[in-house]
Structure formats: C-alpha cells, structure tokens
Short mmCIF file of C-alpha atoms in Angstrom, two decimals:
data_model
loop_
_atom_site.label_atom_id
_atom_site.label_comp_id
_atom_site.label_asym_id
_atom_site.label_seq_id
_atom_site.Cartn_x
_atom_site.Cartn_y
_atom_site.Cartn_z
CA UNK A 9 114.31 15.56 73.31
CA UNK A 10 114.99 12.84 70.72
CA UNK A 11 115.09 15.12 67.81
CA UNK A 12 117.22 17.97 70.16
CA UNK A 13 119.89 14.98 70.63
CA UNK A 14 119.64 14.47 66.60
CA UNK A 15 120.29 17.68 65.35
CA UNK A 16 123.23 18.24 67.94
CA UNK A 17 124.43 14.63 66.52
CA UNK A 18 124.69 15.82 63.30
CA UNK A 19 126.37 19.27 63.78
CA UNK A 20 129.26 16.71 65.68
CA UNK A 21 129.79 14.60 62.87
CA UNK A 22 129.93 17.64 60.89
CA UNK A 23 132.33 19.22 63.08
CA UNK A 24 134.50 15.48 62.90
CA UNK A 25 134.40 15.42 59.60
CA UNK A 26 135.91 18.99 59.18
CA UNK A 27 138.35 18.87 61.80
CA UNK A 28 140.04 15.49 60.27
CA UNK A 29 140.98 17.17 57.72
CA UNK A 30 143.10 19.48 59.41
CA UNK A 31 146.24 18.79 60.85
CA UNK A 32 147.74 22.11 63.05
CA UNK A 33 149.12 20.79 66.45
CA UNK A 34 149.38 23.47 69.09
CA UNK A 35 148.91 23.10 72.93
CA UNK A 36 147.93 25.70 75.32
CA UNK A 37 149.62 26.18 78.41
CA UNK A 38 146.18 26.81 80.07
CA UNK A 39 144.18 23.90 78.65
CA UNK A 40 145.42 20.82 79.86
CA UNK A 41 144.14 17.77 78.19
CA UNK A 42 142.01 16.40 80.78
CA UNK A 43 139.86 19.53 80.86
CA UNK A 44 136.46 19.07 80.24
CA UNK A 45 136.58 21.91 76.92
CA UNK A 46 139.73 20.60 75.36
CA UNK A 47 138.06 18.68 72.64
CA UNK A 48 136.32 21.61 71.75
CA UNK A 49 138.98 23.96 71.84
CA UNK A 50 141.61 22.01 69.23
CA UNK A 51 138.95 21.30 67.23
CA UNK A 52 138.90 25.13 66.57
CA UNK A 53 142.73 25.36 66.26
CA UNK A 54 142.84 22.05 64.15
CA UNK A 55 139.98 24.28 61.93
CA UNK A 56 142.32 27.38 61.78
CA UNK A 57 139.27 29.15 63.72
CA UNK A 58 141.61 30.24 66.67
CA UNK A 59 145.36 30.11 67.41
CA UNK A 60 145.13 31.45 70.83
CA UNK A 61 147.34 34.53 72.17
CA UNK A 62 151.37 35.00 71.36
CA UNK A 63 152.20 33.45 74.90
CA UNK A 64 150.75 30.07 74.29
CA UNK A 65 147.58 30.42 76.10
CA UNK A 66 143.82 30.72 75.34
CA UNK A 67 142.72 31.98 77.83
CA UNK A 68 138.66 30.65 77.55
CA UNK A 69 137.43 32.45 80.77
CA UNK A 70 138.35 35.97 79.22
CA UNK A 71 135.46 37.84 77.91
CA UNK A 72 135.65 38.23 74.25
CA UNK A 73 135.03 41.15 72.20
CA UNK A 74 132.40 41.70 69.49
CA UNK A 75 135.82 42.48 67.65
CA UNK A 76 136.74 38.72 68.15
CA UNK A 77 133.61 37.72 68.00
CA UNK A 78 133.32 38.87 64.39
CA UNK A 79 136.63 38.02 63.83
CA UNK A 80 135.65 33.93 64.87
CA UNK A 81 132.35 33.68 62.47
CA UNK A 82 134.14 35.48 59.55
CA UNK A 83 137.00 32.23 60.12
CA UNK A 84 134.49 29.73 61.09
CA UNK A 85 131.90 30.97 57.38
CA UNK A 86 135.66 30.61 55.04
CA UNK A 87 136.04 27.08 56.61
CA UNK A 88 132.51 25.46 56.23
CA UNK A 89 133.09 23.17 53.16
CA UNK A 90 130.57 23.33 50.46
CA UNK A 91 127.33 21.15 51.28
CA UNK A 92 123.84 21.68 50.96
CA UNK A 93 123.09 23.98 53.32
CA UNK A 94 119.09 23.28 53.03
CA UNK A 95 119.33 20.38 55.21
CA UNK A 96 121.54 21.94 57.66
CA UNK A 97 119.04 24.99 57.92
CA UNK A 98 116.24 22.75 58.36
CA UNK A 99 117.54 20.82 61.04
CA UNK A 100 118.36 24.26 62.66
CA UNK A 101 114.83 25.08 62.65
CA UNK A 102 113.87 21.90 64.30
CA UNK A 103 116.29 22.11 66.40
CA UNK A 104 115.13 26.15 67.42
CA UNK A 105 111.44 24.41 68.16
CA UNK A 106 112.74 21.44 69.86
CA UNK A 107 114.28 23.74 72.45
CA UNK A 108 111.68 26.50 72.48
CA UNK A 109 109.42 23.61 73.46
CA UNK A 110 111.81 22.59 76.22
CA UNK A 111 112.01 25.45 77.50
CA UNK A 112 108.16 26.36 77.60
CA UNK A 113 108.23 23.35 79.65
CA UNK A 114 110.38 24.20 82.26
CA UNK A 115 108.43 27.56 82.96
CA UNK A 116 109.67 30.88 83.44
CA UNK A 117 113.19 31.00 84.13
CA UNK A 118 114.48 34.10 86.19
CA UNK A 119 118.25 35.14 86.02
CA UNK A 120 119.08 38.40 87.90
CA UNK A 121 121.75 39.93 90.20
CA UNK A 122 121.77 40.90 93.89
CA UNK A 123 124.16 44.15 94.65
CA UNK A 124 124.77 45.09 98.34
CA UNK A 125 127.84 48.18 98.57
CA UNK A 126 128.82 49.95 101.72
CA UNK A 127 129.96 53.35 100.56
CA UNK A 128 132.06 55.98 102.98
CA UNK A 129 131.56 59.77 101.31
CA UNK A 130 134.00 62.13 102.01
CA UNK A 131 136.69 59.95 103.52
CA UNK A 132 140.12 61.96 102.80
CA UNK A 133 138.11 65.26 101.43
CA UNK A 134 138.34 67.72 104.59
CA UNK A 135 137.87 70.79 102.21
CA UNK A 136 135.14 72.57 100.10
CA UNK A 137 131.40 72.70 100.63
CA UNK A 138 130.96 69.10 101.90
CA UNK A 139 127.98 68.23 103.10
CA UNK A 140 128.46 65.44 104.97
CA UNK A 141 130.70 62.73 106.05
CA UNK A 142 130.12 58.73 106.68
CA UNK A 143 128.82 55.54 105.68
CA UNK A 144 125.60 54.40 103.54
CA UNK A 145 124.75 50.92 102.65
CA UNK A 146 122.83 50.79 99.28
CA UNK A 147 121.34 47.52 97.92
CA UNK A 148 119.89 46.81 94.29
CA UNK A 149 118.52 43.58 92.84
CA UNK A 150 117.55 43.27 89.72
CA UNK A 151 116.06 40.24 88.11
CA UNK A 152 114.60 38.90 84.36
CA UNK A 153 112.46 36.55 83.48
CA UNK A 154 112.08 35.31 79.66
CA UNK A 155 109.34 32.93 78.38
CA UNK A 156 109.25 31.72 74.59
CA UNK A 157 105.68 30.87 73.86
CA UNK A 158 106.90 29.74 70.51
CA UNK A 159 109.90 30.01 68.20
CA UNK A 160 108.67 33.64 66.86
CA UNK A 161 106.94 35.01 70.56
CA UNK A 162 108.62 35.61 73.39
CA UNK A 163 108.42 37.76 77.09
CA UNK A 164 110.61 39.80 78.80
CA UNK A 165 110.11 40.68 82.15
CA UNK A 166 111.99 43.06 84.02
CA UNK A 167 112.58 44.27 87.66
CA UNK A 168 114.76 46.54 89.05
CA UNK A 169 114.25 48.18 92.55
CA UNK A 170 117.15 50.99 90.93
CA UNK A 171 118.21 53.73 93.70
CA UNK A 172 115.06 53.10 96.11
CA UNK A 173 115.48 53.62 99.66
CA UNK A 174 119.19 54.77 98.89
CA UNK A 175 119.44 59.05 100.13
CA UNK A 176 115.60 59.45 100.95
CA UNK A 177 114.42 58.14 96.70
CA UNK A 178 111.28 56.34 96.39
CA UNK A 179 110.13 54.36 93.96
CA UNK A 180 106.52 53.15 92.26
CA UNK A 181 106.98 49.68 91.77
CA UNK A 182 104.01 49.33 89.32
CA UNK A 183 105.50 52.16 87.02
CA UNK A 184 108.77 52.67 87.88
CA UNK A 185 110.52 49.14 88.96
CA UNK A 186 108.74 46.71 86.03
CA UNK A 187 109.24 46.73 82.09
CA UNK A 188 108.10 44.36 79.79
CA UNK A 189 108.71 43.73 76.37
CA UNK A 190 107.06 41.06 74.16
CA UNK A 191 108.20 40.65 70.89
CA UNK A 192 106.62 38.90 67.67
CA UNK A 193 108.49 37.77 64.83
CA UNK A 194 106.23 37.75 61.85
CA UNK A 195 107.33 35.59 58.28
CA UNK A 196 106.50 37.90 55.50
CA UNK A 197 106.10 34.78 53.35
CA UNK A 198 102.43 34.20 55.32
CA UNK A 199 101.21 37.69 54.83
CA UNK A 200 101.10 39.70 51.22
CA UNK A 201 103.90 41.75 52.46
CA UNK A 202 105.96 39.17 50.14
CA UNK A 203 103.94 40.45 47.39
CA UNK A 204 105.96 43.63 47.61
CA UNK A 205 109.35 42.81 47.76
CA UNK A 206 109.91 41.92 51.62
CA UNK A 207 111.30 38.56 52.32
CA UNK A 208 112.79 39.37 55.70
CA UNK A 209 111.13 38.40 59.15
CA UNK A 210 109.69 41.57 60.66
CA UNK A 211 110.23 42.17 64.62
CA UNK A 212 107.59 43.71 66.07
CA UNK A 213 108.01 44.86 69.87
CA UNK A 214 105.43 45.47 72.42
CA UNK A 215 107.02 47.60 75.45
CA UNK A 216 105.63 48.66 78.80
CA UNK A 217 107.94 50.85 81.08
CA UNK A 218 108.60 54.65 82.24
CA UNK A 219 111.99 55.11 80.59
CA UNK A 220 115.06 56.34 81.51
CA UNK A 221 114.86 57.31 85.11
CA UNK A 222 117.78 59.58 87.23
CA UNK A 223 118.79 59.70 90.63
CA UNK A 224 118.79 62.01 92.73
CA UNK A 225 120.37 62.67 95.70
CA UNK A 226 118.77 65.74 97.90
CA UNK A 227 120.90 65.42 100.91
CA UNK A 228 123.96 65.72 98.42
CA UNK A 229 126.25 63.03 100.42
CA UNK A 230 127.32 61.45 97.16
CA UNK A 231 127.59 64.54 94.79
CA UNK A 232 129.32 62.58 92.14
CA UNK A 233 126.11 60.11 92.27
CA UNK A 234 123.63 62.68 91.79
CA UNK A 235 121.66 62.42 88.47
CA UNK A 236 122.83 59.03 87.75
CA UNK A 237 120.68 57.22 84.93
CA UNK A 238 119.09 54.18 85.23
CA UNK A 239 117.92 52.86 81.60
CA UNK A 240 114.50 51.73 80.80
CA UNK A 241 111.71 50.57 78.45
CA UNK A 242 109.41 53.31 77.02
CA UNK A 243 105.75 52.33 76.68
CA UNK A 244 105.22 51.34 73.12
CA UNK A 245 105.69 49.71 70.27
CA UNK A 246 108.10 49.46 67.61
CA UNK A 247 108.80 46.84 64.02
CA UNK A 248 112.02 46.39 62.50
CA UNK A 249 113.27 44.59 59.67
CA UNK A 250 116.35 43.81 56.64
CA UNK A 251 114.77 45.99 53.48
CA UNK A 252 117.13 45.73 50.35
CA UNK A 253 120.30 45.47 52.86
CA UNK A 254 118.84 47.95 55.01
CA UNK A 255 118.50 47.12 58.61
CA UNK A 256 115.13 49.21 59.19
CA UNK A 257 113.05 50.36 62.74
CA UNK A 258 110.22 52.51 63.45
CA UNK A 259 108.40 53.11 66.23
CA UNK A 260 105.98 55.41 68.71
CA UNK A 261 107.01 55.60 72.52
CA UNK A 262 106.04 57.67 75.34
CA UNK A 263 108.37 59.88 75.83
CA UNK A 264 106.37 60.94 79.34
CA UNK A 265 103.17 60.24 80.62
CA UNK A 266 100.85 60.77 83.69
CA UNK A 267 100.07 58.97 86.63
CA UNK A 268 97.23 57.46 85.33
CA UNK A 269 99.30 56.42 82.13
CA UNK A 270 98.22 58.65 79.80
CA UNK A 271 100.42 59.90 77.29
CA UNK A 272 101.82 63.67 78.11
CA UNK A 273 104.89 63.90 75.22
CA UNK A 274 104.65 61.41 72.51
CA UNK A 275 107.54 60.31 70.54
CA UNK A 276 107.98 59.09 66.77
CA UNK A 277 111.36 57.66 66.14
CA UNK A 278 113.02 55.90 63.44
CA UNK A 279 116.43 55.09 62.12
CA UNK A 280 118.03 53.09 59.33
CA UNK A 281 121.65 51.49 58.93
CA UNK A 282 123.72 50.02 56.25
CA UNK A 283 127.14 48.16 56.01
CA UNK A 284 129.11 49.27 53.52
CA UNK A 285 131.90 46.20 52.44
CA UNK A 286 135.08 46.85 50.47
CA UNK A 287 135.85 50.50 51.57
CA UNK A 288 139.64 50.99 51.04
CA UNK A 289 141.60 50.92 54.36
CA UNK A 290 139.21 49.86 56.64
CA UNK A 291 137.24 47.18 54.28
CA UNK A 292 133.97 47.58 56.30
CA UNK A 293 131.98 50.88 57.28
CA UNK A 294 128.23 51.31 58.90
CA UNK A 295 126.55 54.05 58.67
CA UNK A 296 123.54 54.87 60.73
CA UNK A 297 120.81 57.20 60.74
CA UNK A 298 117.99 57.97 63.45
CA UNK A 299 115.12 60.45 63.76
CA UNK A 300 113.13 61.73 66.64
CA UNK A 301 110.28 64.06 66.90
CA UNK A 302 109.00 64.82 70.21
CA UNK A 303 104.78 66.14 70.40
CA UNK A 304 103.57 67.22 73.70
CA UNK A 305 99.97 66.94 74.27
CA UNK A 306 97.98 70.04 73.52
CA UNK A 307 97.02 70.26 77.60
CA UNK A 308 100.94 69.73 78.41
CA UNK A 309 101.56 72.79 76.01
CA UNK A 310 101.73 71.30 72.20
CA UNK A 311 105.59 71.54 71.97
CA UNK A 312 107.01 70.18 69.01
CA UNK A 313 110.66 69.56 68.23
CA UNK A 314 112.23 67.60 65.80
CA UNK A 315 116.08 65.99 65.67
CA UNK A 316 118.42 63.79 63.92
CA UNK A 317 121.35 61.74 64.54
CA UNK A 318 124.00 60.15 62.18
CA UNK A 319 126.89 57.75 63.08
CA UNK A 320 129.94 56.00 61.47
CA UNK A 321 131.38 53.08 63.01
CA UNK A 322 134.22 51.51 61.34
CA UNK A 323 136.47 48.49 62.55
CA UNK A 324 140.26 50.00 61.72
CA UNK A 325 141.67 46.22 62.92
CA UNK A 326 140.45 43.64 64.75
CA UNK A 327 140.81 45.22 67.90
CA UNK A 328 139.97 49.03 67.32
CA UNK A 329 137.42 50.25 66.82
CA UNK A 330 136.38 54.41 65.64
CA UNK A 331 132.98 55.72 66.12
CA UNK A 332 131.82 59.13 65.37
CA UNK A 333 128.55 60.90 65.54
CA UNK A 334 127.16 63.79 64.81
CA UNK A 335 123.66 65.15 66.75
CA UNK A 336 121.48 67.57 64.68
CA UNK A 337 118.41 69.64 66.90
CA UNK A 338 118.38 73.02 65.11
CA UNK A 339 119.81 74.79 62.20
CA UNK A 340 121.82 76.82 64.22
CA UNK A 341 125.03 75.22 64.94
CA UNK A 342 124.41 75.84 68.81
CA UNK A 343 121.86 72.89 68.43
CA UNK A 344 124.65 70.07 66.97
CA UNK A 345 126.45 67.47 68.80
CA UNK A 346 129.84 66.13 67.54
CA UNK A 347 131.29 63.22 69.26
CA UNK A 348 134.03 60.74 68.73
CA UNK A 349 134.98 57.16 70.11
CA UNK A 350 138.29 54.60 69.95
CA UNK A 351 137.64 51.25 70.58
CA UNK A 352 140.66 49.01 71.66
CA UNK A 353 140.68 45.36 72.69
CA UNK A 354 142.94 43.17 74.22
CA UNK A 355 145.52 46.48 73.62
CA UNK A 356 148.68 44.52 72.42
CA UNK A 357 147.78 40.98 73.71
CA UNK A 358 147.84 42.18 76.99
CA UNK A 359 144.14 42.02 77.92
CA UNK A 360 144.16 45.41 78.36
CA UNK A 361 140.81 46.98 77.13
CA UNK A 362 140.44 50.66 76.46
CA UNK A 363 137.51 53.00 75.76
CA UNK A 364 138.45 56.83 74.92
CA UNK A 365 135.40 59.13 74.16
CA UNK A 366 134.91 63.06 72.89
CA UNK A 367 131.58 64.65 72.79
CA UNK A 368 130.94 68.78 72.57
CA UNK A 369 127.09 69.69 73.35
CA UNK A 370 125.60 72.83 71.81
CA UNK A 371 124.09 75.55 74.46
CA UNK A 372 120.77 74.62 72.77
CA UNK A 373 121.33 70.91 71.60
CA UNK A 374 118.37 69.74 74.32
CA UNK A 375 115.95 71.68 73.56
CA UNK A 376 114.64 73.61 76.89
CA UNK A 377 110.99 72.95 76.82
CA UNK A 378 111.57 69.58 76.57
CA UNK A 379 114.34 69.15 79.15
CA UNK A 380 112.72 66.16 81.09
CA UNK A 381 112.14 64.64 78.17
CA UNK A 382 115.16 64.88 76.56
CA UNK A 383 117.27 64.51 79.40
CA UNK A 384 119.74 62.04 78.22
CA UNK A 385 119.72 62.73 74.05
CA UNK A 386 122.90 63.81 74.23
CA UNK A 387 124.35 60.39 75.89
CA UNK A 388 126.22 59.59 79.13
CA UNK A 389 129.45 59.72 80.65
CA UNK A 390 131.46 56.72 82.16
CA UNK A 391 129.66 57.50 85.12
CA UNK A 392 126.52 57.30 83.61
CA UNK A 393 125.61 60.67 84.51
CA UNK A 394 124.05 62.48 81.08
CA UNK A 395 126.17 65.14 78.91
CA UNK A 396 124.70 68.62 79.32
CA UNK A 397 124.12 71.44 76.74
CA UNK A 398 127.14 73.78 76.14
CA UNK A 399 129.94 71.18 78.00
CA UNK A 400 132.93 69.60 76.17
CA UNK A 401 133.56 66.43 77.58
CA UNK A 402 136.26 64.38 77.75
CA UNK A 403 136.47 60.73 79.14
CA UNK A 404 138.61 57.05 79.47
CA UNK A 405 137.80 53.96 80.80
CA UNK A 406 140.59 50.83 80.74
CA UNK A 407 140.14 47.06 82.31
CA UNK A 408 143.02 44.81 83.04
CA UNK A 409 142.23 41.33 83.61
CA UNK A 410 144.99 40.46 86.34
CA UNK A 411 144.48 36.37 86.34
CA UNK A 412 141.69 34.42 86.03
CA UNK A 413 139.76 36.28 88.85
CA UNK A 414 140.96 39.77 89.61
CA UNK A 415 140.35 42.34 87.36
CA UNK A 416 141.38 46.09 87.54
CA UNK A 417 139.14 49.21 86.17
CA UNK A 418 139.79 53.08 85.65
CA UNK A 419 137.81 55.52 84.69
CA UNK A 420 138.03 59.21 84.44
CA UNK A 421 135.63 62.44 82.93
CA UNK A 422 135.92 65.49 82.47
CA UNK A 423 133.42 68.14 81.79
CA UNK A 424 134.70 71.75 80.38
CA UNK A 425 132.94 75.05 79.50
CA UNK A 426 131.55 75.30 75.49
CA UNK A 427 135.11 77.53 75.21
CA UNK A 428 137.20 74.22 76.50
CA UNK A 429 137.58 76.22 79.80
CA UNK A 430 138.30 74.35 83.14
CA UNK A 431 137.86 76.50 86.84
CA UNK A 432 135.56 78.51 89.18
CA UNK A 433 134.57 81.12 86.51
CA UNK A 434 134.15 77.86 83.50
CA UNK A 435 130.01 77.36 83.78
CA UNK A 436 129.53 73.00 84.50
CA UNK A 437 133.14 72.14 84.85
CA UNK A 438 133.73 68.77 86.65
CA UNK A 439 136.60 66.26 87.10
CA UNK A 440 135.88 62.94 88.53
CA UNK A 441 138.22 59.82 88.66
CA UNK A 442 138.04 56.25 89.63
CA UNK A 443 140.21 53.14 90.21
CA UNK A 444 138.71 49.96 91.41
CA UNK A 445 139.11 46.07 91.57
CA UNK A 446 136.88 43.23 91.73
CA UNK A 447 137.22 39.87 92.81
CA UNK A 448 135.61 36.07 91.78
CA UNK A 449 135.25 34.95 95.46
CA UNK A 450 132.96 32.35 93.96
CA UNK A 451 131.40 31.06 91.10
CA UNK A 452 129.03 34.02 89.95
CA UNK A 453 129.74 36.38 92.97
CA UNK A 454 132.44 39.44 92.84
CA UNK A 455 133.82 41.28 95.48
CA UNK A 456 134.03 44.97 93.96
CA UNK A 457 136.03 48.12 95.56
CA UNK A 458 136.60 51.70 94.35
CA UNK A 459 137.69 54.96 95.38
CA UNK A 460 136.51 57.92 93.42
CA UNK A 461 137.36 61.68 93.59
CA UNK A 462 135.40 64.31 91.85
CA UNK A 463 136.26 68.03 92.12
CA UNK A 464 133.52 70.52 90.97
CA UNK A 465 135.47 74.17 90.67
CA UNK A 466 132.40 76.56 90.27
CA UNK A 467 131.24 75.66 93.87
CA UNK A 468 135.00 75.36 95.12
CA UNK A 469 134.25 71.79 96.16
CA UNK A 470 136.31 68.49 96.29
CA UNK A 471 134.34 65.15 97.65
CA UNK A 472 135.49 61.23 97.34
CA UNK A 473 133.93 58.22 97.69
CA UNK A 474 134.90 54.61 98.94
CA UNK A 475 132.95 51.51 98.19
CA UNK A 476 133.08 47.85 98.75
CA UNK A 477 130.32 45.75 97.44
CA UNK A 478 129.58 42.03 97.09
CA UNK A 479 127.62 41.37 93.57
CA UNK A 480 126.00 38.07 93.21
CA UNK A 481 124.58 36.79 90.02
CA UNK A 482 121.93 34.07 89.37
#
C-alpha cells in the first residue's frame, strides 16, 4: 500500500505543479467551496480542462458523454507539459500491480442490480384483440463478479435470472443465466511475435455463455414485450490487437449448440477498424469493417452463409454524433441493410440527450435457414426488440435530466412495410411509444415509471402498458 500511496503522491505534485501555473478564476454556482470535490474541480478549470456549462454550473453528478469524454483527454494530453514520460509510465505500471494486488486480496467483489416492476397491461386499451387485462409483478437481478489474478488476467462472472418466471418462461441456470469471460493480455515483446512487426499487447478472450436469448411471451399479456432480447456471451474465444494503426479481432463462437454443449452452427467472425485524422469538416472519421460466416454442422444440415458489415462513425461537433452502416448478406440487393444514426448530447446546454435512428432490412437480409441463429444481425429497436427482414424502421429516444435526481425519458418506433407503407394491409407494421420518469429515492436506488402504447394494424390491435419499478444497484 506504501508504493499505491507513492505513485498517487506523485501524480498530486504533478497536478500542483501544473495547476500553479494557471491563473483562470471561475466559481460554480453548484460547487460550493466546502465540498469535498472542489479542489479537484478548479484544478481542472485553473488547467483550462473544463469551464463548466453557460449558466455557471458544473454540474458533476450529470453523466458525461463519450463526446465529453473525448473532448476532456484531448484538453487534458495539450496541457501535460513536456517531461519524461518514462518515469511517469513506470510508476503507472507499479501503480496498476500495486492495486491488482489489492484487489486480489480483498477477493471477489460482486456489483449487480436488483429490479422489482409491477406492470398493469391493457389499462386504457378497451379495443382490438386484447388478450387480457391486469397486473404482473416481474423481478430481475443481475449480478458480476470480477477477479484480477494479475495485471494481464482477469474473470468475469456473470448472472442474470433475465425474464424467468415472468408469463410462464423458464430458464436453465447452468446454460442460460451464467457467462463467463476470462481474458489474457499477452506482451508480444516475450513471445517472437515481436520478431514480426507486432509490438502491441494482444487480448485474448475466453467466453462461456448461450448468447443472445429472446423473450417470449405465450399468453400475449404484454404484446409489446414479446421477443425482447436479452444480450449474452457466446461460447468461445476470440484475440484482438493494434496492427500498423489497425485495431484488429478475430474469433470462433457458437453461434448455437445442444444440450449437451456441443456445437450445432459454428461461427467465424472478424472485423477491423481504423481512425482516420485530418478529414476536412469533420477532422476525425472511423471506419469499421466486420465479417461473419455462419457453418452448421453436417447433422444440423451443413448450411453455410456468409455476410459483411461496414460502418462510418464520425464526430460532426462535440456533441453530435453520425453513424451509418451498411449490412451486406447476398448479392442481391434484397440481402443489404442500410441504416443511419444522429448522436446529440447535452442538445444546446440543456442536458437534453437525443438518439434518432433509420434502418431498412432486405426481405432476405437474415438469411431463412439460419433464422435462430441470426435472429438479431440486423440490430434492435429502442425497445430492444430485433429489426426484421423487409421492415423500414424508424425510431427516437430523448433524456432530460430535470435536477439532480429526476430524470425524464421518451422513446418511440416505428416499423413500416419494405414499400414505407403503414396499416392493416402493410405486412409487420407497428407503432409503439413511451414516456417515463425515474427517481433517486436513495443513494443507488431509482424509482422508475412508464406508460407505453403500441398499436399493431395488421391484427387491428391497440394494447398499453403501465409500470412502476424500484431498481436498486450494488
């Protein structure tokens, strides 16, 4: 613990010796000086790192954005003075061991989150097909435990009871409630992978899971619940690495598998992705690259299908965001996926956060004879229900932070016909809408409420939903 309290000693004198040589003087209206952070915080402003928002605040229990986030370390790398930065890396590798010994000797420390909801279906909906009418309780924990057996091994473990007991599901616990993932970080330097070129660490990762697993609902009380995903860990293993610039992965999963583990659809994926600095406009641009070939086992039926996907991501400002991507499964443009996303942050120093996404599916994007593997290719909704072949889909999700503790959400999707048609005769149209608030009763526990409507024209059927939940985090 001696050498932990060292290398934090120095970083402090390195962070007093920078900060007295700025000089900015600004207060924020919601950091008085007494609070336990100020220090901290005017260090930062004294560093130019941070000026806060237009209204004199700062606002430290907001969540920040990977926008502002990037934004912070780009400000923070301009302001570090010239030094030698050998000793300041080696004391950051003592100081990486130091704590992965510390922790090692604490044990296994489990985080995780406890969600009980009441939900009423059909409340205001007298119309339609509806099925049913009423409450449901639901309850979901979840909980992870991470153990660093050194600086470069580590293990995840994960469990997550999902949708069990909720509308008749079941779940295995052995297969379907645990994933784990270990992961080794291996210096090229002690292996002759240096000898050609690759200086790098490589990440290698050791998973054990089924996947991506979907709800669903047979007594259809919660239509606009039904096929819910809930994600997962494939069984496998994967490496990934920096090559020239390059960030590189690889890997082989199980895309399904029987009961008694063995694999049924095997799956080699890869991808590669590269930032591309000083593009006119926008400055930055990454461009990414993945690859998936799906191999059923000769007894399953020996289907084979092979697919690509390639996305652009590119920060316009420091609070948007554009992201486009385009899905390739056949040569035939009824196989392709086009999709586009806008990204915006802290909309107009508001704290207003908004998400607006575009996909169209082609009729034969997910390819048939692999439907329950493929499921979910094509991505998810705001609902986290998965986009289907031949469906345009449309969807929004803003956030309001509305104080320090309440915080208002809306989200909306909707799903038209291949020909942008909405109505009974438009095959897998679907609107559904939500508005909801949550609440910091306490430290780490929220109070959440929604209602939801979702109207589904080809079976002439309108159902809502109203939830309250308490979510508790540990």
């Amino acid at each position: 613990m001696i050498k932990v309290f060292k290398s934090f000693l120095m970083f402090t004198l390195i962070v007093g010796v920078m900060s007295a040589a700025a000089f900015a003087e600004v207060k924020f209206k919601d950091v008085p000086a007494d609070h336990w952070a100020a220090k901290s915080v005017y260090d930062l402003v004294r560093l130019g790192i941070t000026t806060g928002y237009p209204d004199g605040t700062f606002r430290g229990s907001k969540n920040i954005t990977r926008y502002e986030t990037a934004v912070f370390l780009a400000k923070l790398a301009d302001k570090l003075p010239d030094m030698d930065m050998s000793n300041i890396q080696t004391e950051l590798n003592a100081l990486k061991n130091e704590i992965a010994k510390v922790r090692k000797s604490e044990g296994m420390p489990i985080t995780g989150e406890y969600e009980m909801i009441s939900k009423i279906g059909n409340l205001l909906s007298t119309g339609g097909n509806v099925n049913s009418r009423g409450p449901a309780m639901a309850y979901r924990l979840k909980t992870e435990m991470n153990y660093d057996f050194d600086e470069a091994t580590s293990l995840k473990v994960k469990f997550d009871t999902l949708d069990s007991g909720f509308g008749g599901t079941t779940r295995d616990l052995a297969t379907e409630m645990i994933n784990v993932l270990g992961t080794v970080k291996i210096n090229p330097m002690d292996t002759v992978l240096s000898d050609f070129g690759v200086e790098n660490p490589l990440n290698l990762e050791f998973a054990m899971g089924n996947g991506d697993l979907q709800h669903v609902d047979a007594t259809g009380f919660i239509p606009s619940e039904t096929g819910i995903v809930y994600k997962g860990l494939y069984s496998g293993v994967g490496i990934g690495t920096n090559l020239l610039g390059f960030d590189v992965m690889g890997g082989y999963k199980q895309a399904a598998k029987t009961n008694t583990g063995v694999s049924a659809t095997s799956l080699l994926t890869g991808s590669i992705a590269y930032n591309f600095k000083g593009v006119p406009v926008i400055e930055t641009l990454k461009l990414t690259a993945k690859g998936d070939y799906y191999a059923k086992h000769p007894t399953s039926g020996g289907v084979r299908d092979l697919r690509g996907m390639v996305g652009l991501f590119a920060p316009v400002s420091e609070t948007i965001g554009v992201k486009t991507t385009l899905g390739i499964g056949s040569s035939n443009s009824t196989g392709w996926l086009v999709g586009g996303e806008l990204d915006v942050a802290n909309a107009l120093s508001s704290g207003l956060d908004v998400v607006l996404r575009g996909t169209k599916v082609g009729s034969s994007f997910i390819y048939d004879n692999l439907s329950a593997e493929e499921f979910d290719i094509a991505g998810l909704d705001f609902f986290d229900r998965p986009l289907e072949n031949g469906t345009v889909n449309l969807g929004g999700k803003i956030s309001q932070k509305m104080g320090e503790k309440l915080e208002f959400e809306g989200k909306g999707d909707l799903r038209l016909s291949s020909d942008y048609g909405y109505g009974a005769d438009k095959a897998k149209s679907r609107a559904t809408g939500q508005v909801g608030f949550a609440y910091e009763v306490a430290p780490s526990t929220k109070v959440n409420t929604f209602y939801r409507v979702e109207q589904d024209p080809t079976i002439s059927e309108t159902t809502d939903l109203a939830a309250m939940g308490l979510v508790y985090k540990f």
